[in-house]
XYZ file of C-alpha atoms in Angstrom:
337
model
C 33.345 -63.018 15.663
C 32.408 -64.414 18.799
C 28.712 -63.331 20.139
C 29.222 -61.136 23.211
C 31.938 -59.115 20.969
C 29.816 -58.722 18.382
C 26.905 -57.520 20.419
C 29.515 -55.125 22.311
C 30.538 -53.969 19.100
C 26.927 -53.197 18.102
C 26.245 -51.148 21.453
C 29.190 -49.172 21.023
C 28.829 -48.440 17.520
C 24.737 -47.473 18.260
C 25.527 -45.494 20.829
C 28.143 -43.709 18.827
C 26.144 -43.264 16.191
C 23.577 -41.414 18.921
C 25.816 -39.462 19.904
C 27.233 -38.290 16.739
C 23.730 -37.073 15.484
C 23.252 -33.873 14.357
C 20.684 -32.144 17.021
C 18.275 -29.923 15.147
C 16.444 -27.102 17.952
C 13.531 -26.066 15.608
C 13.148 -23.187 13.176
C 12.111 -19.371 14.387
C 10.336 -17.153 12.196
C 11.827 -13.942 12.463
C 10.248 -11.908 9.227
C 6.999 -12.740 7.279
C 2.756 -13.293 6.991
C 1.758 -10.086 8.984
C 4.130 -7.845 7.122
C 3.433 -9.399 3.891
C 5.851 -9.855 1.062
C 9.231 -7.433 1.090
C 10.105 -6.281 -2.394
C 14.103 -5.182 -3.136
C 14.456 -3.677 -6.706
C 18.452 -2.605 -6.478
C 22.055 -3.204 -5.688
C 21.420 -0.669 -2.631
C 20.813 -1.845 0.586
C 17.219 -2.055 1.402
C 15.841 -2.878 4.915
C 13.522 -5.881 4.851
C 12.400 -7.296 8.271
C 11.121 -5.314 11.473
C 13.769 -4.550 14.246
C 14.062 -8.424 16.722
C 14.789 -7.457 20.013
C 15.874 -10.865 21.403
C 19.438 -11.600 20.775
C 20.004 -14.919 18.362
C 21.034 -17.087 20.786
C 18.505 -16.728 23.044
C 15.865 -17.970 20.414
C 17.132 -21.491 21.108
C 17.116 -21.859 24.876
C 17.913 -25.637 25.208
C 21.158 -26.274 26.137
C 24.104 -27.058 24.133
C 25.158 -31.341 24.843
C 28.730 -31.702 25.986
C 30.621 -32.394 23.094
C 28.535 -30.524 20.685
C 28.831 -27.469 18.954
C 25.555 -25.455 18.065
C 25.873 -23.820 14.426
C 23.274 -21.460 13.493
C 21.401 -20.765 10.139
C 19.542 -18.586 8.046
C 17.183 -19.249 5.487
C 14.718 -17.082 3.415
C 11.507 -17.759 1.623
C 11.131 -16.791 -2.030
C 7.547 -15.032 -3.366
C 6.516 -15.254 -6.996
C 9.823 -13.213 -8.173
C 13.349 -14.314 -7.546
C 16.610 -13.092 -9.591
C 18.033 -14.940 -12.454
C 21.188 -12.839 -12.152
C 23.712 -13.837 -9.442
C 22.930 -14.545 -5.769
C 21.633 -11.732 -3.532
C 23.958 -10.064 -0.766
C 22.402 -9.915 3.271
C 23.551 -8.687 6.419
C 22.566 -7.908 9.873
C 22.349 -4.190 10.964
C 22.046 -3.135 14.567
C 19.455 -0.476 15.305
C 20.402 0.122 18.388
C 24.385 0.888 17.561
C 23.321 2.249 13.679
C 26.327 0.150 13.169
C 25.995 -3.178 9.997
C 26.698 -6.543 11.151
C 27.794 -9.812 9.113
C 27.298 -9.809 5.294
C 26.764 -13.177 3.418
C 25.013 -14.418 0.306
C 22.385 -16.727 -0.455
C 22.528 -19.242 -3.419
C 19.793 -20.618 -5.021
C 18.421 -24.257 -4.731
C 17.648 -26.106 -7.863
C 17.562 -29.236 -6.532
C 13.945 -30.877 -6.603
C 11.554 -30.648 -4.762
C 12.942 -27.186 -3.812
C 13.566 -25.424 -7.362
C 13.808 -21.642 -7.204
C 14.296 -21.307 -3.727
C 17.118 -19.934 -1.459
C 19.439 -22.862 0.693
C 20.082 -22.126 4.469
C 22.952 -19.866 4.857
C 25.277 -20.606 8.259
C 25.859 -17.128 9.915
C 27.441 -15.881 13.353
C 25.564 -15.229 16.071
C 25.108 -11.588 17.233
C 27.626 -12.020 19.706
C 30.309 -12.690 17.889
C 29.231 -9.625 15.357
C 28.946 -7.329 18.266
C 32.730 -8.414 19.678
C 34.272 -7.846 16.201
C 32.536 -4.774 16.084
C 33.442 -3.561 19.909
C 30.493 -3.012 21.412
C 27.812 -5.202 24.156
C 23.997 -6.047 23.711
C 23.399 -7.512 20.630
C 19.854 -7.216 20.446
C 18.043 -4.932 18.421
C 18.723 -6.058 14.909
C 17.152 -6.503 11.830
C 18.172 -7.961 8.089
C 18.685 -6.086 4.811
C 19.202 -6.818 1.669
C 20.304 -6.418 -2.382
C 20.679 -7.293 -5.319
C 23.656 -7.763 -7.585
C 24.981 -4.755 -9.568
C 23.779 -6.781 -13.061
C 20.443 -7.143 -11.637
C 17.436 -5.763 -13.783
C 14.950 -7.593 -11.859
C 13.426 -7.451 -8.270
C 13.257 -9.954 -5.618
C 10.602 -10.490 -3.178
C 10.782 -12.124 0.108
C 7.834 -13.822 1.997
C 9.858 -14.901 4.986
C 12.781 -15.732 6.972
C 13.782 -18.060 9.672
C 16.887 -18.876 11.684
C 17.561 -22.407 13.000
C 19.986 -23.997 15.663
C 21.541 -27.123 15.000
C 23.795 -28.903 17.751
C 26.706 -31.025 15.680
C 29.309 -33.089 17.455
C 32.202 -31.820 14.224
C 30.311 -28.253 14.735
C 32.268 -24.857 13.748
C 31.056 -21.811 14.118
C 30.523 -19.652 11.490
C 33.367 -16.659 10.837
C 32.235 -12.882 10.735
C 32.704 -10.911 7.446
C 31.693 -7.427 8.746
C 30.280 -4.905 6.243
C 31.069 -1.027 5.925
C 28.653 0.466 4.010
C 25.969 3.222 5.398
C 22.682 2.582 6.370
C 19.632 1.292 4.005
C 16.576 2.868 3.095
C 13.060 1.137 3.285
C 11.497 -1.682 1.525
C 8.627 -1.758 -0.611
C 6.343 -4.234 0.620
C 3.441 -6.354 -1.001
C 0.640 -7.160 1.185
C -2.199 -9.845 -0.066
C -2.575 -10.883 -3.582
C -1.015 -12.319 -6.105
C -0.721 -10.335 -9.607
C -2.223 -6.600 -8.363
C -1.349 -6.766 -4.828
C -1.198 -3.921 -2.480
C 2.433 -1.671 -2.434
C 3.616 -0.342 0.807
C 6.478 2.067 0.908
C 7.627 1.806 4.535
C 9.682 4.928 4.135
C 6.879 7.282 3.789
C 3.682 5.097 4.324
C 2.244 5.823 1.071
C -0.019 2.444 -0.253
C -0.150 1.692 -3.754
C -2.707 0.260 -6.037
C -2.175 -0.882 -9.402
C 1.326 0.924 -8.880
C 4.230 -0.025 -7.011
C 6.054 3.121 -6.597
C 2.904 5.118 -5.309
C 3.961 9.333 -4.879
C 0.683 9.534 -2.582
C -0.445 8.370 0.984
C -3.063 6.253 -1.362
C -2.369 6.417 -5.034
C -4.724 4.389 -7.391
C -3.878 3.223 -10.600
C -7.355 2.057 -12.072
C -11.297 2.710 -11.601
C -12.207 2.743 -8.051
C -15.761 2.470 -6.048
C -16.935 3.453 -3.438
C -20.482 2.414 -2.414
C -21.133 4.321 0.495
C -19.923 7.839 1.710
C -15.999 8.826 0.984
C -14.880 12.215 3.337
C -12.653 14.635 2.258
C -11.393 17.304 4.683
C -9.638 19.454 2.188
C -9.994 20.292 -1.817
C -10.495 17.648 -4.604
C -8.439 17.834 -7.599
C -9.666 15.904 -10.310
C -9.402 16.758 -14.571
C -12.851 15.173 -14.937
C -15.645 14.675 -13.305
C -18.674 12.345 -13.555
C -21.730 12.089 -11.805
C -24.491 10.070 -12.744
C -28.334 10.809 -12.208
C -31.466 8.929 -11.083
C -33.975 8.225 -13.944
C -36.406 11.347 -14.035
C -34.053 13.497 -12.236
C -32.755 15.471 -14.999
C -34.767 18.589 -15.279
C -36.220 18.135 -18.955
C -39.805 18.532 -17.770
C -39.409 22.056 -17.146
C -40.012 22.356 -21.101
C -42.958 19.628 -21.401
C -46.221 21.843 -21.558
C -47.781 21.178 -17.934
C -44.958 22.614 -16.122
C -46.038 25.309 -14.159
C -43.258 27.908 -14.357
C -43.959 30.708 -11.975
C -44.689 34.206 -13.253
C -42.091 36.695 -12.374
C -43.627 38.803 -9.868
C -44.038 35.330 -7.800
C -40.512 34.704 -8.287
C -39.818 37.915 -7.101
C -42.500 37.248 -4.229
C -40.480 34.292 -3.390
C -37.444 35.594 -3.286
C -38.235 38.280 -0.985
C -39.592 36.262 1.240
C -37.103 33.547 1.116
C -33.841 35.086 0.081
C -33.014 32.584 -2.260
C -34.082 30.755 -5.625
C -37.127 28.224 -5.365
C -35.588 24.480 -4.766
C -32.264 26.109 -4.147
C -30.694 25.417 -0.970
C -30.014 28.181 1.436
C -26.795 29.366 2.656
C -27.605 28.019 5.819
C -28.409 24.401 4.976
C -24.881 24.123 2.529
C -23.618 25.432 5.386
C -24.513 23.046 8.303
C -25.535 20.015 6.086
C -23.639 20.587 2.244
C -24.510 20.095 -0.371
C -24.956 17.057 -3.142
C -22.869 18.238 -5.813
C -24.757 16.338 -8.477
C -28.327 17.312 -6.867
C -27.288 21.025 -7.012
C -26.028 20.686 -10.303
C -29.691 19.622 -11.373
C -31.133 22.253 -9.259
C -29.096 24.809 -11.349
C -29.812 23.350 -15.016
C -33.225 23.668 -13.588
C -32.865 27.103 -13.437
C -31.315 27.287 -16.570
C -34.002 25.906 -18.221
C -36.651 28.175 -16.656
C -34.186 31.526 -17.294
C -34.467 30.184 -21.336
C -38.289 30.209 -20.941
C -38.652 33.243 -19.461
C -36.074 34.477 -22.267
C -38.312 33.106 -24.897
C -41.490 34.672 -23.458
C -39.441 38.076 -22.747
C -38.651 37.869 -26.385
C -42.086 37.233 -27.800
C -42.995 40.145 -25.495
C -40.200 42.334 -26.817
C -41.486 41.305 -30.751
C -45.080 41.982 -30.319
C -43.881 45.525 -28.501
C -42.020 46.350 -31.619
C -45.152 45.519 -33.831
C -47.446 47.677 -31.991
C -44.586 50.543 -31.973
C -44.111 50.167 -36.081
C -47.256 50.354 -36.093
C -48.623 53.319 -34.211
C -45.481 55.273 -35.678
C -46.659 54.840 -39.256
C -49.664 56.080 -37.835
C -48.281 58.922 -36.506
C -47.094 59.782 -39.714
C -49.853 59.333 -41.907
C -51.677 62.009 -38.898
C -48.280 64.297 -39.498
C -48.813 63.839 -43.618
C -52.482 65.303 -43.701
């Protein structure tokens, strides 16, 4: 081959081959880190990403080469679970119209070096959903999400991302619309790894140590709290414990230098005072509370100095029935002369 043939040979064939290139326009992030990890458990629809308000296309705002094609693409990020039991089903769903968009599947990658997770999936844009569903404004969708009918297991999903890729062969993808009704919420994981935190975005309730919590907070497992928790309403608990101060407990009212007051100065005192010594009043529970484990030392204190006064009433009560046996056998002796 003679020279200046071969060299126009190898500019033609380069600049083919630039042209022919497959033009990727980056990756968008349309679901994942702030919202944490979203958890579907069933072969019912479950919604797992926030509503996007920008339609699909205009993610990727360079413009399409003449020639070219751009193809679009979906691709989701596994978390520490994914299902061993058949691919999982997605679609688009349109907030705004309450009407479901495309449905596809996902298979799993097992190719190295990414084993376990899901390949890109190529999709429609939201135009072409909203045209083969008759209506304008594509925006306002989200993505939801389930697992096969054979499914035992859950999957969780740290992210997802849609990419734009300009090929010169390019198709675009067909629509497969779905029919079914709307979803209900997610589950989502937030932070850690084997207890994390369980959001149901249905009803707002958090679990911990549970991920099906009943309650706006419910707790599986021993909690603490260092500093002050406030209630606003009633406490139901089946047990109780509160634990004391060394010296607190009120044993020394029986050690023998405990002055216990006689009973006309408790009486005195509560005269005066209208309530028990080292007993709150009515009016300090009632602007400051109380400590319920303080008050519940207070009162054993007064249990303990009610069983004292008991004791003494008693030895009282035994010497007064002495000195009445007595003087009545000496009444009758005085009756028997």
């Amino acid at each position: 081959m003679k020279p200046k043939l071969l060299l126009t040979y190898l500019i033609l064939f380069s600049c083919y081959s630039v042209y022919s290139q497959d033009l990727d326009r980056g990756i968008v992030q349309i679901f994942g880190t702030n919202e944490g990890a979203a958890q579907v458990t069933s072969s019912s629809w479950k919604i797992i990403s926030r509503t996007i308000y920008t339609d699909m296309e205009d993610l990727f705002t360079t413009p399409i080469p003449s020639g070219y094609t751009r193809e679009y693409y979906i691709g989701f990020r596994k978390a520490d679970n994914m299902p061993g039991c058949g691919s999982p089903s997605f679609r688009f769903w349109f907030t705004w119209k309450n009407l479901p968009g495309h449905e596809f599947m996902v298979s799993r990658d097992w190719g190295s070096p990414n084993e376990g997770t899901f390949k890109w999936a190529k999709i429609p844009t939201n135009r072409q959903q909203a045209t083969a569903q008759g209506f304008t404004h594509p925006d306002y969708w989200r993505i939801e999400g389930k697992l096969p009918s054979e499914c035992g297991t859950e999957m969780r999903l740290l992210g997802i991302y849609v990419k734009a890729v300009d090929k010169v062969n390019g198709a675009i993808a067909s629509v497969s619309l779905n029919a079914d009704a709307s979803a209900s919420n997610s589950t989502f994981l937030i932070g850690g790894i084997a207890n994390p935190l369980y959001l149901n975005d249905g009803n707002g309730f958090v679990g911990i140590g549970t991920s099906n919590p009943d309650f706006l907070l419910d707790v599986n497992g021993i909690s603490r709290f260092t500093q002050k928790m406030i209630v606003n309403d009633e406490i139901e608990a089946k047990k109780v414990k509160v634990t004391a101060t060394p010296g607190s407990v009120p044993d020394y009212v029986f050690k023998a230098d405990y002055k216990l007051r006689s009973l006309p100065e408790l009486e005195s005192y509560i005269k005066t005072n209208s309530h028990l010594p080292n007993i709150s009043s009515a009016k300090e529970v009632e602007s400051k509370g109380q400590d319920v484990g303080e008050m519940q030392l207070r009162l054993l204190e007064k249990i303990e100095e009610l069983t004292l006064y008991v004791i003494d009433l008693q030895k009282q009560t035994t010497e007064l029935k002495k000195t009445i046996e007595k003087q009545s056998q000496e009444i009758k002796m005085l009756k028997g002369k």
